[in-house]
Each structure stands twice: as C-alpha cells, then as structure tokens.
XYZ file of C-alpha atoms in Angstrom:
680
model
C -0.113 -0.033 -0.015
C 2.969 2.369 0.803
C 4.440 1.474 -2.518
C 1.187 2.337 -4.358
C 0.950 5.680 -2.446
C 4.534 6.566 -3.374
C 3.960 5.648 -6.892
C 0.973 7.989 -7.121
C 2.781 11.009 -5.797
C 5.666 10.243 -8.251
C 3.129 10.185 -11.132
C 1.755 13.482 -9.805
C 5.159 15.045 -9.676
C 5.906 13.948 -13.225
C 2.632 15.335 -14.416
C 3.358 18.632 -12.681
C 6.842 18.804 -14.170
C 5.951 18.219 -17.816
C 2.756 20.290 -17.624
C 4.818 23.347 -16.718
C 6.599 23.069 -20.014
C 3.362 23.031 -22.084
C 2.467 25.759 -24.430
C -0.416 28.186 -23.882
C -3.528 28.265 -25.795
C -2.386 31.045 -28.011
C 0.543 28.918 -29.182
C -1.991 26.487 -30.618
C -4.198 29.041 -32.339
C -4.862 28.286 -36.077
C -5.156 30.969 -38.678
C -7.979 30.232 -41.119
C -6.108 32.288 -43.774
C -3.646 29.258 -43.927
C -6.288 26.697 -44.695
C -7.182 26.284 -48.323
C -10.791 27.282 -49.044
C -11.724 29.290 -45.929
C -10.643 32.587 -47.509
C -13.663 32.477 -49.703
C -16.058 32.435 -46.885
C -18.158 35.652 -47.102
C -18.879 36.050 -43.437
C -15.589 35.560 -41.438
C -17.601 35.471 -38.253
C -18.955 32.117 -39.282
C -15.448 30.652 -39.326
C -14.816 29.023 -35.957
C -11.948 29.827 -33.689
C -9.537 27.000 -34.047
C -6.700 25.439 -32.016
C -4.507 22.472 -32.999
C -1.310 20.658 -32.409
C 0.457 18.089 -30.317
C -0.066 17.676 -26.513
C 2.418 15.207 -25.005
C 1.521 12.235 -22.777
C 4.481 12.835 -20.347
C 7.525 14.942 -20.067
C 8.531 16.494 -23.355
C 12.260 15.617 -22.560
C 11.473 12.022 -22.559
C 11.844 10.744 -26.041
C 9.824 7.542 -25.309
C 6.736 9.804 -24.590
C 3.976 9.866 -27.377
C 1.922 12.809 -28.420
C -1.712 13.199 -29.186
C -2.925 15.409 -31.976
C -5.992 17.611 -31.241
C -8.067 20.001 -33.313
C -10.450 22.227 -31.315
C -13.454 24.200 -32.829
C -15.164 27.068 -30.941
C -18.135 28.922 -32.439
C -17.247 32.516 -33.292
C -20.606 33.666 -34.614
C -22.106 34.627 -31.212
C -25.099 32.337 -32.119
C -24.273 29.757 -29.403
C -26.347 29.486 -26.345
C -25.137 29.634 -22.712
C -25.376 25.977 -22.402
C -23.212 25.662 -25.605
C -20.605 28.029 -24.119
C -20.448 25.829 -21.029
C -20.156 22.583 -22.971
C -17.038 20.825 -24.020
C -17.203 17.778 -26.338
C -14.322 15.447 -27.036
C -15.009 13.484 -30.216
C -13.211 10.093 -30.879
C -13.370 7.902 -33.985
C -12.966 4.203 -33.826
C -10.945 1.614 -35.639
C -9.118 0.927 -33.419
C -6.504 3.162 -35.115
C -8.785 5.438 -37.250
C -8.143 9.162 -37.161
C -10.679 11.464 -35.582
C -10.091 13.664 -38.564
C -12.844 11.592 -40.080
C -15.087 13.176 -37.527
C -13.608 16.666 -37.934
C -13.822 16.971 -41.756
C -16.502 14.483 -42.780
C -18.944 14.210 -39.845
C -19.607 16.485 -36.745
C -16.766 18.971 -37.350
C -17.115 22.582 -38.432
C -15.507 21.936 -41.800
C -15.988 19.769 -44.765
C -13.602 19.136 -47.798
C -14.551 19.403 -51.375
C -13.085 17.393 -54.249
C -10.326 19.984 -54.872
C -9.006 19.523 -51.282
C -10.379 22.878 -50.080
C -12.327 23.399 -46.760
C -15.854 24.823 -46.623
C -18.150 25.410 -43.590
C -20.358 22.432 -42.367
C -23.714 23.904 -41.569
C -24.412 20.983 -39.147
C -21.295 21.335 -37.231
C -21.564 20.380 -33.509
C -19.561 23.341 -32.588
C -22.668 25.416 -32.100
C -23.682 23.130 -29.507
C -20.437 23.233 -27.500
C -16.629 23.478 -28.126
C -15.650 20.201 -29.991
C -12.143 18.932 -29.661
C -11.130 16.111 -32.148
C -8.436 13.796 -30.766
C -6.341 11.298 -32.703
C -5.712 8.390 -30.414
C -4.337 5.943 -29.274
C -0.723 6.899 -30.154
C 0.127 5.990 -33.669
C -3.331 7.012 -34.961
C -3.690 9.785 -37.526
C -1.166 12.514 -36.563
C -0.603 11.135 -32.979
C 2.789 9.736 -32.476
C 4.303 7.022 -30.483
C 7.605 7.508 -28.630
C 11.177 6.641 -29.804
C 10.596 3.107 -28.336
C 7.737 2.534 -30.866
C 5.545 1.155 -28.140
C 1.892 0.888 -29.075
C -0.952 0.269 -26.411
C -1.958 -3.236 -26.175
C -4.940 -2.885 -23.723
C -7.906 -0.461 -23.129
C -6.570 0.195 -19.670
C -3.285 1.647 -21.195
C -5.237 3.635 -23.610
C -7.256 5.057 -20.825
C -4.415 6.131 -18.685
C -2.904 7.884 -21.723
C -6.063 9.663 -22.529
C -6.247 10.820 -19.011
C -2.723 12.115 -19.249
C -3.788 13.978 -22.427
C -6.816 15.553 -20.551
C -4.736 16.869 -17.641
C -2.369 18.472 -20.101
C -5.154 19.770 -22.250
C -6.692 21.541 -19.366
C -3.356 22.997 -18.475
C -3.182 24.684 -21.813
C -6.929 25.594 -21.746
C -7.651 26.226 -18.017
C -10.981 27.982 -18.700
C -12.320 24.687 -20.103
C -11.901 22.850 -16.833
C -15.083 24.491 -15.490
C -17.114 23.349 -18.518
C -19.537 20.312 -18.610
C -17.612 17.549 -20.496
C -19.263 15.167 -22.955
C -17.221 12.228 -24.441
C -18.608 11.494 -28.049
C -17.669 9.314 -30.752
C -18.664 6.224 -32.898
C -17.922 2.569 -33.650
C -14.815 1.255 -31.614
C -15.329 4.478 -29.620
C -17.873 2.473 -27.929
C -14.961 0.664 -26.217
C -12.920 3.843 -25.713
C -15.546 6.104 -24.218
C -16.894 3.921 -21.385
C -13.261 3.077 -20.380
C -12.338 6.733 -20.468
C -15.341 7.584 -18.474
C -14.296 5.133 -15.802
C -10.776 6.473 -15.722
C -12.201 10.022 -15.200
C -14.420 8.832 -12.419
C -11.497 7.187 -10.650
C -9.471 10.288 -11.221
C -12.131 12.477 -9.560
C -12.250 10.332 -6.595
C -8.741 11.102 -5.715
C -8.447 14.138 -3.422
C -5.222 15.437 -4.975
C -6.295 15.189 -8.630
C -7.848 17.806 -10.725
C -11.529 17.240 -11.124
C -13.020 16.792 -14.664
C -16.596 17.810 -14.886
C -17.797 14.705 -16.975
C -21.452 14.772 -17.586
C -22.486 12.391 -20.488
C -21.279 9.897 -23.007
C -22.591 10.038 -26.639
C -21.836 6.838 -28.518
C -22.764 6.500 -32.169
C -23.161 2.955 -33.775
C -21.035 1.800 -30.779
C -19.066 -1.580 -30.731
C -19.468 -2.373 -27.122
C -19.888 -6.226 -26.927
C -18.220 -7.909 -29.928
C -19.489 -11.375 -29.208
C -23.110 -10.662 -28.761
C -23.318 -7.936 -31.236
C -21.926 -10.340 -33.924
C -24.886 -12.603 -33.296
C -27.154 -9.776 -34.539
C -25.994 -9.921 -38.114
C -28.303 -12.902 -39.359
C -31.529 -11.744 -37.881
C -30.807 -8.222 -38.924
C -30.069 -9.339 -42.342
C -33.400 -11.274 -42.603
C -35.197 -8.210 -41.144
C -33.800 -5.960 -43.851
C -34.332 -8.524 -46.731
C -30.601 -9.002 -47.359
C -30.986 -12.814 -47.109
C -33.914 -15.083 -47.854
C -34.992 -18.592 -46.884
C -33.734 -21.233 -49.365
C -30.514 -19.294 -50.266
C -28.080 -21.771 -51.577
C -25.247 -20.583 -49.268
C -27.366 -20.109 -46.189
C -26.284 -23.240 -44.524
C -22.633 -22.121 -43.918
C -23.829 -18.911 -42.567
C -26.054 -20.670 -39.988
C -23.325 -23.032 -39.150
C -21.153 -20.070 -38.281
C -23.824 -18.654 -36.150
C -24.108 -22.058 -34.378
C -20.428 -22.056 -33.633
C -20.498 -18.604 -32.129
C -23.631 -19.334 -29.925
C -22.226 -22.607 -28.743
C -18.840 -20.840 -27.843
C -20.752 -18.324 -25.705
C -22.873 -21.056 -24.059
C -19.923 -23.241 -23.201
C -16.942 -20.864 -22.656
C -16.985 -18.668 -19.512
C -13.715 -17.022 -19.745
C -13.568 -13.230 -20.150
C -11.897 -13.050 -23.530
C -12.688 -9.679 -25.381
C -14.006 -11.641 -28.388
C -14.037 -15.040 -30.023
C -13.064 -15.679 -33.646
C -16.076 -17.905 -34.018
C -18.225 -14.797 -33.692
C -15.893 -12.542 -35.498
C -16.223 -14.603 -38.663
C -20.019 -14.178 -38.947
C -19.897 -10.930 -40.750
C -17.469 -12.139 -43.434
C -19.656 -15.070 -44.277
C -22.729 -12.920 -44.427
C -21.116 -10.404 -46.889
C -20.247 -13.386 -49.016
C -23.698 -14.945 -48.966
C -25.190 -11.630 -49.885
C -22.780 -11.021 -52.798
C -24.612 -10.708 -56.129
C -22.458 -11.503 -59.323
C -25.276 -11.825 -61.864
C -28.522 -9.867 -62.124
C -32.040 -11.278 -62.678
C -31.434 -11.656 -66.357
C -28.180 -13.525 -65.924
C -25.832 -10.596 -66.836
C -22.704 -9.835 -64.979
C -22.905 -7.264 -62.330
C -20.375 -4.452 -62.165
C -17.489 -5.507 -60.043
C -18.178 -2.285 -57.906
C -21.713 -3.283 -57.175
C -21.437 -6.956 -56.030
C -21.129 -6.614 -52.345
C -23.213 -4.928 -49.776
C -21.570 -1.985 -47.954
C -21.355 -3.206 -44.320
C -21.659 0.457 -43.124
C -24.653 1.400 -45.262
C -26.858 -1.333 -46.610
C -28.258 0.962 -49.286
C -24.925 1.069 -50.888
C -22.697 -1.513 -52.909
C -19.010 -1.971 -53.242
C -16.468 -4.203 -54.750
C -15.822 -7.644 -53.272
C -14.194 -8.097 -50.785
C -13.865 -4.593 -49.796
C -17.613 -4.459 -48.974
C -17.475 -0.913 -47.643
C -13.739 -0.398 -47.246
C -13.749 2.315 -50.056
C -16.460 4.244 -48.153
C -17.076 7.126 -47.517
C -16.729 8.894 -50.900
C -15.243 11.945 -49.153
C -12.240 10.134 -47.843
C -9.870 11.065 -50.711
C -10.797 14.683 -50.341
C -9.492 14.639 -46.738
C -6.107 13.091 -47.764
C -5.839 15.751 -50.562
C -6.522 18.503 -48.027
C -3.814 17.380 -45.602
C -1.402 16.829 -48.614
C -1.751 20.641 -49.569
C 1.407 22.527 -48.853
C 1.350 24.512 -45.674
C -1.716 22.704 -43.890
C 0.418 20.459 -41.720
C 2.450 23.531 -40.510
C -0.792 25.638 -40.098
C -1.976 22.945 -37.591
C 1.352 23.345 -35.694
C 2.802 19.931 -36.806
C 6.331 19.183 -38.057
C 5.870 17.628 -41.527
C 9.163 15.828 -41.079
C 8.028 14.187 -37.746
C 4.499 13.114 -38.682
C 3.523 10.691 -41.414
C 1.401 11.507 -44.287
C -2.249 11.435 -43.110
C -4.154 8.171 -43.796
C -7.471 7.201 -42.255
C -6.454 4.263 -40.214
C -3.190 2.498 -38.908
C -3.095 -1.261 -38.874
C -0.172 -1.191 -36.297
C -2.576 0.424 -33.717
C -5.263 -2.161 -34.320
C -2.732 -5.045 -34.437
C -1.289 -4.281 -31.114
C -4.608 -3.396 -29.258
C -5.728 -6.973 -28.518
C -7.018 -6.413 -25.095
C -5.561 -9.358 -23.228
C -6.758 -7.938 -19.841
C -9.928 -5.698 -20.427
C -13.285 -7.070 -20.984
C -15.596 -5.540 -23.504
C -17.012 -2.139 -22.375
C -20.505 -3.442 -22.104
C -19.472 -4.930 -18.784
C -18.573 -1.580 -17.256
C -21.655 0.401 -18.599
C -23.876 -0.596 -15.896
C -21.487 0.952 -13.108
C -21.161 4.063 -15.249
C -24.924 4.485 -15.504
C -25.204 4.033 -11.708
C -22.519 6.766 -11.190
C -25.143 9.199 -12.492
C -23.706 9.939 -15.775
C -25.958 10.167 -18.834
C -25.369 7.659 -21.576
C -26.772 8.178 -25.068
C -26.507 5.334 -27.600
C -27.385 6.706 -31.076
C -27.555 4.485 -34.241
C -27.899 5.022 -37.873
C -30.579 2.430 -38.945
C -28.830 1.487 -42.189
C -25.683 0.257 -40.568
C -24.999 -3.446 -40.614
C -21.684 -3.869 -38.684
C -23.136 -2.044 -35.533
C -26.785 -2.354 -36.306
C -29.836 -1.307 -34.231
C -30.782 -4.719 -33.460
C -27.472 -5.562 -31.832
C -27.368 -2.488 -29.770
C -30.967 -2.797 -28.516
C -30.330 -6.455 -27.517
C -27.082 -5.410 -25.767
C -29.464 -3.010 -23.765
C -31.852 -5.676 -22.956
C -28.995 -7.658 -21.434
C -27.684 -4.889 -19.180
C -28.651 -4.682 -15.513
C -28.326 -1.407 -13.671
C -30.066 0.431 -10.848
C -31.846 -2.769 -9.718
C -33.468 -3.428 -13.195
C -32.577 -5.295 -16.424
C -32.868 -3.487 -19.517
C -35.709 -1.056 -20.414
C -38.735 -1.627 -18.325
C -42.396 -0.828 -18.621
C -41.398 2.594 -17.230
C -39.314 3.278 -20.397
C -40.340 6.495 -22.144
C -40.802 6.691 -25.945
C -40.809 9.743 -28.233
C -40.954 10.157 -31.864
C -38.145 12.520 -33.082
C -38.777 15.134 -35.634
C -36.435 17.589 -37.355
C -37.555 21.229 -38.255
C -35.637 23.179 -40.843
C -34.922 26.692 -39.972
C -35.566 28.425 -43.232
C -38.596 26.586 -44.550
C -40.090 25.175 -41.262
C -40.524 21.844 -42.928
C -40.748 19.060 -40.413
C -39.497 15.509 -41.285
C -39.180 12.362 -39.153
C -35.784 12.001 -37.931
C -36.150 8.896 -35.702
C -37.237 7.679 -32.403
C -35.936 8.051 -28.810
C -36.200 5.722 -25.765
C -35.108 6.668 -22.251
C -34.919 5.183 -18.850
C -32.582 5.408 -15.767
C -29.946 7.670 -17.359
C -29.708 5.654 -20.627
C -31.054 6.939 -23.874
C -31.227 5.099 -27.218
C -31.920 7.198 -30.357
C -32.519 5.414 -33.690
C -31.616 7.743 -36.464
C -33.708 7.139 -39.782
C -31.881 6.859 -43.112
C -28.546 7.044 -41.444
C -25.357 4.846 -41.917
C -22.568 3.761 -39.482
C -21.349 7.410 -39.567
C -24.545 9.285 -38.681
C -23.305 12.814 -39.035
C -21.753 12.146 -42.302
C -25.245 11.354 -43.847
C -26.969 14.441 -42.324
C -24.996 16.546 -39.933
C -27.864 18.942 -39.210
C -30.122 16.149 -38.083
C -27.340 14.527 -36.179
C -26.661 17.735 -34.177
C -30.305 17.260 -32.793
C -28.719 14.393 -30.781
C -26.772 16.828 -28.741
C -29.945 19.030 -28.382
C -31.891 16.164 -26.995
C -29.254 15.629 -24.268
C -29.211 19.291 -23.649
C -33.039 19.476 -23.400
C -32.854 22.017 -26.175
C -35.868 20.592 -28.076
C -39.594 21.119 -28.227
C -41.822 18.596 -26.581
C -45.163 18.168 -28.183
C -47.661 16.009 -26.165
C -50.741 14.683 -28.077
C -53.127 11.884 -27.526
C -51.385 9.982 -30.185
C -47.961 10.084 -28.373
C -45.161 12.407 -27.407
C -42.901 13.980 -29.960
C -39.376 15.837 -29.639
C -38.754 18.391 -32.237
C -35.225 19.660 -32.851
C -34.368 22.581 -35.171
C -31.484 23.220 -37.636
C -30.465 26.042 -35.275
C -32.197 26.096 -31.912
C -33.233 29.078 -29.728
C -30.613 30.230 -27.368
C -31.116 30.256 -23.556
C -32.780 33.608 -23.718
C -35.994 32.026 -25.268
C -35.916 28.428 -24.191
C -38.420 26.399 -26.025
C -39.209 23.838 -23.305
C -40.140 26.362 -20.519
C -43.292 27.484 -22.261
C -44.651 23.943 -22.945
C -48.513 23.951 -22.343
C -48.611 27.805 -22.321
C -49.493 30.173 -25.199
C -45.907 31.067 -26.540
C -47.090 34.753 -27.223
C -48.427 35.323 -23.631
C -46.895 37.306 -20.904
C -46.710 34.176 -18.718
C -44.510 32.375 -21.279
C -42.248 35.481 -21.695
C -41.775 35.656 -17.850
C -41.133 31.882 -17.647
C -38.503 32.241 -20.502
C -36.842 35.253 -18.810
C -36.644 33.455 -15.542
C -35.206 30.321 -17.117
C -32.496 32.163 -18.872
C -31.252 33.340 -15.498
C -31.375 29.842 -14.003
C -28.397 27.516 -13.905
C -29.843 24.245 -15.191
C -28.141 20.939 -14.993
C -28.686 19.549 -18.442
C -28.978 15.953 -17.410
C -31.722 15.993 -14.821
C -35.460 16.023 -15.637
C -36.252 16.472 -11.990
C -34.355 19.619 -11.710
C -36.214 20.998 -14.764
C -39.379 20.419 -12.694
C -37.877 22.412 -9.892
C -37.027 25.141 -12.184
C -40.707 25.475 -13.332
C -41.860 25.641 -9.679
C -39.246 28.102 -8.872
C -40.319 30.261 -11.933
C -43.814 30.324 -10.492
C -42.664 31.302 -7.076
C -40.481 34.090 -8.754
C -43.681 35.409 -10.504
C -45.520 35.575 -7.309
C -42.614 37.527 -5.804
C -42.692 39.942 -8.697
C -46.351 40.352 -8.371
C -46.017 41.125 -4.667
C -43.296 43.676 -5.433
C -45.742 45.300 -8.027
C -48.443 45.449 -5.339
C -46.157 47.188 -2.897
C -45.106 49.643 -5.612
C -48.700 50.379 -6.360
C -49.445 51.143 -2.595
C -46.510 53.526 -2.630
C -47.865 55.175 -5.639
C -51.242 55.501 -3.861
C -49.685 57.127 -0.890
C -47.993 59.634 -3.223
C -51.095 60.464 -4.957
C -52.919 61.084 -1.715
C -50.149 63.525 -0.550
C -50.515 65.253 -3.976
C -54.327 65.678 -3.389
C -53.760 67.405 0.005
C -51.199 69.887 -1.372
C -52.468 70.637 -4.774
C -56.074 71.527 -5.450
C -55.589 71.202 -9.226
C -54.272 67.789 -8.615
C -57.440 67.090 -6.497
C -59.555 67.777 -9.510
C -57.691 65.239 -11.492
C -57.407 62.624 -8.725
C -60.601 60.900 -9.368
C -59.614 59.491 -12.802
C -56.301 58.687 -11.225
C -57.919 56.724 -8.363
C -60.244 54.802 -10.897
C -57.174 53.958 -12.870
C -55.435 52.733 -9.691
C -58.349 50.484 -8.700
C -58.193 48.932 -12.114
C -54.573 48.381 -11.582
C -55.156 46.726 -8.229
C -57.847 44.502 -9.688
C -55.589 43.423 -12.491
C -52.728 42.709 -10.001
C -54.992 40.769 -7.842
C -56.242 38.708 -10.828
C -52.561 38.059 -11.991
C -51.682 36.911 -8.586
C -54.566 34.348 -8.578
C -53.822 33.230 -12.225
C -49.988 32.863 -11.131
C -51.031 30.709 -8.181
C -53.300 28.476 -10.293
C -50.726 28.207 -12.996
C -48.185 27.290 -10.359
C -50.390 24.495 -9.040
C -51.109 23.354 -12.548
C -47.457 23.093 -13.428
C -46.542 21.407 -10.205
C -49.152 18.684 -10.412
C -48.798 18.327 -14.307
C -44.989 18.073 -14.097
C -45.259 15.536 -11.205
C -47.613 13.187 -12.997
C -46.304 13.407 -16.601
C -43.222 12.015 -18.117
C -40.099 14.149 -17.849
C -38.425 15.290 -21.053
C -35.039 13.564 -20.257
C -36.953 10.330 -20.691
C -36.939 9.033 -24.276
C -37.233 5.448 -25.385
C -39.042 2.332 -26.653
C -41.677 1.830 -29.136
C -44.697 0.571 -27.184
C -45.768 -1.313 -30.357
C -42.622 -3.427 -30.251
C -42.979 -6.673 -28.446
C -39.840 -7.854 -26.600
C -38.939 -11.564 -26.970
C -36.693 -13.694 -25.049
C -33.291 -14.546 -26.688
C -32.780 -18.293 -27.168
C -29.557 -19.769 -26.079
C -29.222 -22.202 -28.989
C -29.757 -21.783 -32.847
C -31.876 -24.934 -33.247
C -34.508 -22.717 -34.810
C -32.079 -22.172 -37.828
C -32.857 -25.713 -39.237
C -36.190 -24.282 -40.621
C -34.270 -21.785 -42.615
C -32.026 -24.425 -44.361
C -34.648 -25.746 -46.532
C -33.423 -26.275 -50.057
C -30.164 -24.579 -48.922
C -27.099 -25.942 -50.607
C -23.523 -25.995 -49.689
C -21.380 -22.816 -49.862
C -19.442 -23.169 -53.055
C -17.771 -19.821 -53.246
C -14.691 -19.161 -51.173
C -14.891 -17.284 -47.831
C -14.530 -13.571 -47.602
C -10.849 -12.773 -48.070
C -9.095 -10.816 -45.342
C -8.639 -7.197 -46.297
C -7.752 -4.148 -44.367
C -9.009 -0.594 -44.771
C -5.839 1.175 -43.825
C -6.469 0.952 -40.088
C -9.791 -0.747 -39.891
C -9.563 -4.346 -38.921
C -10.156 -7.231 -41.357
C -13.544 -7.587 -42.753
C -14.148 -10.572 -40.448
C -12.821 -8.733 -37.399
C -13.276 -5.035 -38.114
C -14.125 -2.685 -35.424
C -17.873 -3.429 -35.640
C -17.720 -7.021 -35.432
C -19.347 -8.905 -32.579
C -21.944 -11.109 -31.431
C -25.578 -11.230 -30.777
C -28.270 -13.835 -30.091
C -30.902 -14.567 -32.743
C -34.536 -14.077 -32.251
C -37.130 -16.617 -33.274
C -37.268 -15.651 -36.995
C-alpha cells in the first residue's frame, strides 16, 4: 500500500513537471487564412476559432513519450447559447486506429472538404452546441505519434491512462475549459474507448489530489461495445432488412457459423474480449449476400457486387464491402497533402507521417488481453449518475440497431434489467430553420440515465449522412428541443438552429408562446443555472419560476401602494391635482384589480405546472416503441434448421481478409461482434 502511495505521488510530480513546459492556448491558435478554401467564406464570423497541435502524454524531454494530436473548434458567430458556451465535447473515432479527422472533416466537425481538397463550412457542425475537440488516439493514430521506443498500447486500460494524461495537459493549456460540462462522444470502436475513459475520469475524480474533470455524459454512435453478442445480430438483422432469404443456396454455412458462435458463448465462461467464431459471421454474411449476376443473368459491375457493411443501401467491390467508403475520404487526404496545411496545424511535416485514415499497427497491437468488452462496465457508469446516449444509424450492418438494442436488454443497472415498462418513448422530428418543414428523424427511448436514439436513413457514420439532423442528438441531451404532447404520443422536435437560452423552447410548454406568462417563464429560465441531465431539476425550475412570478407580483403590489400614498399626498397639497385625482383613483383601482387577478392566475398556473410535471413523463426520458414486443433470446440456434430448406453447400470461397488502412479485417473489423438470434 505504501508503494502504491509513493507511485501515485511520483506520477503527480511527473505530471506537474511536464505540464509546466506546455505551451499556452495562443501557441496552438490556427489561422484560417492558412487553410485552403476558408478565405472564400463571405462572413468571417462564421469561421470557428480553431486550435490544433500536439499535446504530450508525459515529460517532453522523454523521447519515449508519445503525443496526441487535437483540433479544437469554438463557435465564433455569437449564435451559441449559454449551455453551448458551457459545454466541451471530445470526439473520438474508432478503428481501432482510425483518425478522428474523419469526424472533424466528414462528420460532426465545423468543416467539410470538397473534391479539390479545399475546406468549406459544415452547416451542421456540432461546435454550435459546445466546443468540440477532435483527438487522434491511441498513439500512432492519424497525426498522433508513439515515442522513440515505438511502443503501442495493447490494452484499453493503457489507452485510458494515456487519454487521462492528455486531458490533464489539455486543461493545463486551456484552463478555462476545466469548469465546462464535459461530454465524451464518438462512434464505432469508440464504444470501447468512451466507457473506459469515463471510468478512468471517475476514478481520477475520486482522488483528493487530482484535478476534477466535470464529466456529464457519453454520446456513442453505432457503438461496438460487446463484440461477441453484437456479432450474433447479423443474421436476424439481415433477414429483417431482406438481405438474405430462406432457401438461399449458401445459407447453411452462414447458419453453421452462427451456431459455432452461440455454442462458444454458451460453453466458454472466460472473459476473452472476443471470439473468432463470432468475428467470422460478418465475413460469411457479406459473401452470402454477394451478387455476381442480375435477374437476367448478366454480370454485375464489380463495384456493385457486395453490400456495404456500413450502409446497406450502398454497394461496393468484393471483398472490400465498404472499405472504399465514404466517398469524401480522398478529399480529406488531398486537404492534408496541400502545402502548408500541416504547418498551419502546428505539426512538423518531417516528424508526422502522411495522413491516412487508419493505422493497422494500432489495431494489431490493441488486442485487450486484460480488459473485458466495455458493455461490462456500462452498468456501473450508469449507476454513477452519468447520462449515456447510444445513437444508431438504422442503415448500418456492422453495428446495427438490433445488436445495440439487444445489448441494452441484457444490461442490468439500478436494480432493473434493460428497459422496463417505465421506459419512455418519443418520436423524433427535425424542423428546418428556413422552410419550417418538419421531417421524421427517428425515435428516442429513455430510462434510468440511458437513452437510445435510432436515426432514420443514416449509416454507420450518422453525422456524415446528415450533420444537421445529427446535431439534434446533442440538443436532445441538452434538453434544447420542443416537446409536443398529443393523444397519439409524445414528440421531440429539434431545429436546424435552436433558440438560445434567452428564449428556451421547453419552458413554455403548455402555455401560449405569445403570452406574458410564457415570456416571464422564459426570462426566469434564462437566469437559472440548469443541470442539463436531470429532468427532476427541470421540474424544480418550473416551480421556482412560478414562485418568482409571485414575488414579482407582490413587489408590484407594494409599488402600487407606494404610488397610492404619493397620489394622496399630492391631493392634500395641490387642489388642481385634486380635480384630476378621481380619474387617477379609478385607474389605480383597475390596476389593483388586474394585479389581484394576476396573482390568482399565477397561483393557479403554479399549481397546474406542479401537478402536471409531477404526473407526466419528464423530457429527459426518451425510449421504446410501445408497439414493439420484446422477445426472449434463445440460447441455441436450433430454430435455424427451418431456414435451411433447399439450402445448398457454400461453393464460393469465404470472404478474403482485407484491411481498410487501419480498420480491422472485414471478418474482425471494429464493428464485429456477437448477438443472439430471435425466433425468426
């Protein structure tokens, strides 16, 4: 115990020593004039304030210390709300080993890149909902570098410690950010990173000597959280989407692979991160769904033979099956290859490699011999009070909705398993700012700190498909959405650019938005410090608003009494005023009557809001379709025999192993896992 204590103080001393040598925020400032394309932006105020560069993971004089590359975006237009100005989002892409510049320049970032390699503004950038920091990690990913010893992280526990080191040094460079509410966000294999990083932050905050990080929520898109069980979702999901049919001549091999995975999970009780028997299901599925000839017997174009594992609406060449996606990827490489861009981001072009999306050395080393899949630590994170939002594009195969919802059904937290009958369900709509058109964006489920959001017509990379709609995910967490309650159900409406805190949409629900009462509630809400994650506190704010209105009315009454005394004094000292006093008295009586009626109305409204809020669902709840019946997962695949009617042997060779730069093999890619089959 003494040794551990000594090691702890040594670590703190080392952190203090190398943090003293760090640069200031101004040293990391990025000039937009140095980035190709931004000089053509007509309104410079729309260009975000940017910071970028390397932050070391240890003492800078230690040659074995790696560096994380970050790129931060801060809204410079003045449109951001107070909540946004107090929110800090760290975005992480997956892989493992895939650069978060995917997120910065193709998804939730403030910029997009055109085919000429030039940057332009992304209207749906998340930076208007909070400062967003994109981080290349683990070391060796993107522009992040390993030390001279070329040591790569092999376990999620190592990655977590290094990310914690990065955070401590980041907050040394940007001390004002330490007071902000922190959100960890990302997608795919970040479904492993984010829960582990959250646990590391919670452990850090429990240490008296440590700098506290104000972590509030986790936002995980199409997360890869339980490789084995999510892999078991592939076949039922493929049947659900019509990708495979009964009687397919190659179906038997696919079902046999499913059986191997399920039997492995039933018989093996070790804590291995993943099993190859489960990893191989996706590869076989992509082979089974391969189409080489059309209905007329003609050869299909080679680039259209295989279903894209990240977006089932698209096709790709075989065996890539999505590895050549998304289409914007070459644009990003061209942007970073433009002369001067690397230097503008405060990088040494001689010390960092040419940018490529993913690094196979990172994925090859990160085998997790010690760590279990992150699904095992999600319950404790939920029970800590953190909000966890799992959002999923419904067109993704590799980390599909069915697998994630089944994962949720198997989780136990706060004394319950999965979503219960108390789960709250909302339809989710999106409203365009200019046209006021409202379209269906998805649905939301919520219970006990856990939110599941299904995003309609979206792929594995939700913000890539529609960044404006995806930004509504942050709005849902921040409660910056409109709640419409009707007999047919409850609906959440997010807008392309939501109102700021001076006119909060939710504080006027159930009240005429043009009324004095609504404006009073909105004014009071703008001055109230609201914790974004707690529905109960929202209720408390409504009650406080009503009490404040009563106080204001009382003050108005006192002021009126003072006015009356002044009028009476004027009557005694001025006969001319006495002549005009009668109309003044009548006017005063009317004012008193109005004030009395206002007080009564305020009391009635207060009681109404109090009882209504107590007995109706809170906004923070958002989850399950009540029309969907839950089914028990079977622990065997005996049902599969019914599907093998007329199924022949699998004659084509299995899916070849191919890597997408840093993505894992098609059979073992970041989103590969296991999931149990329903009764089809």
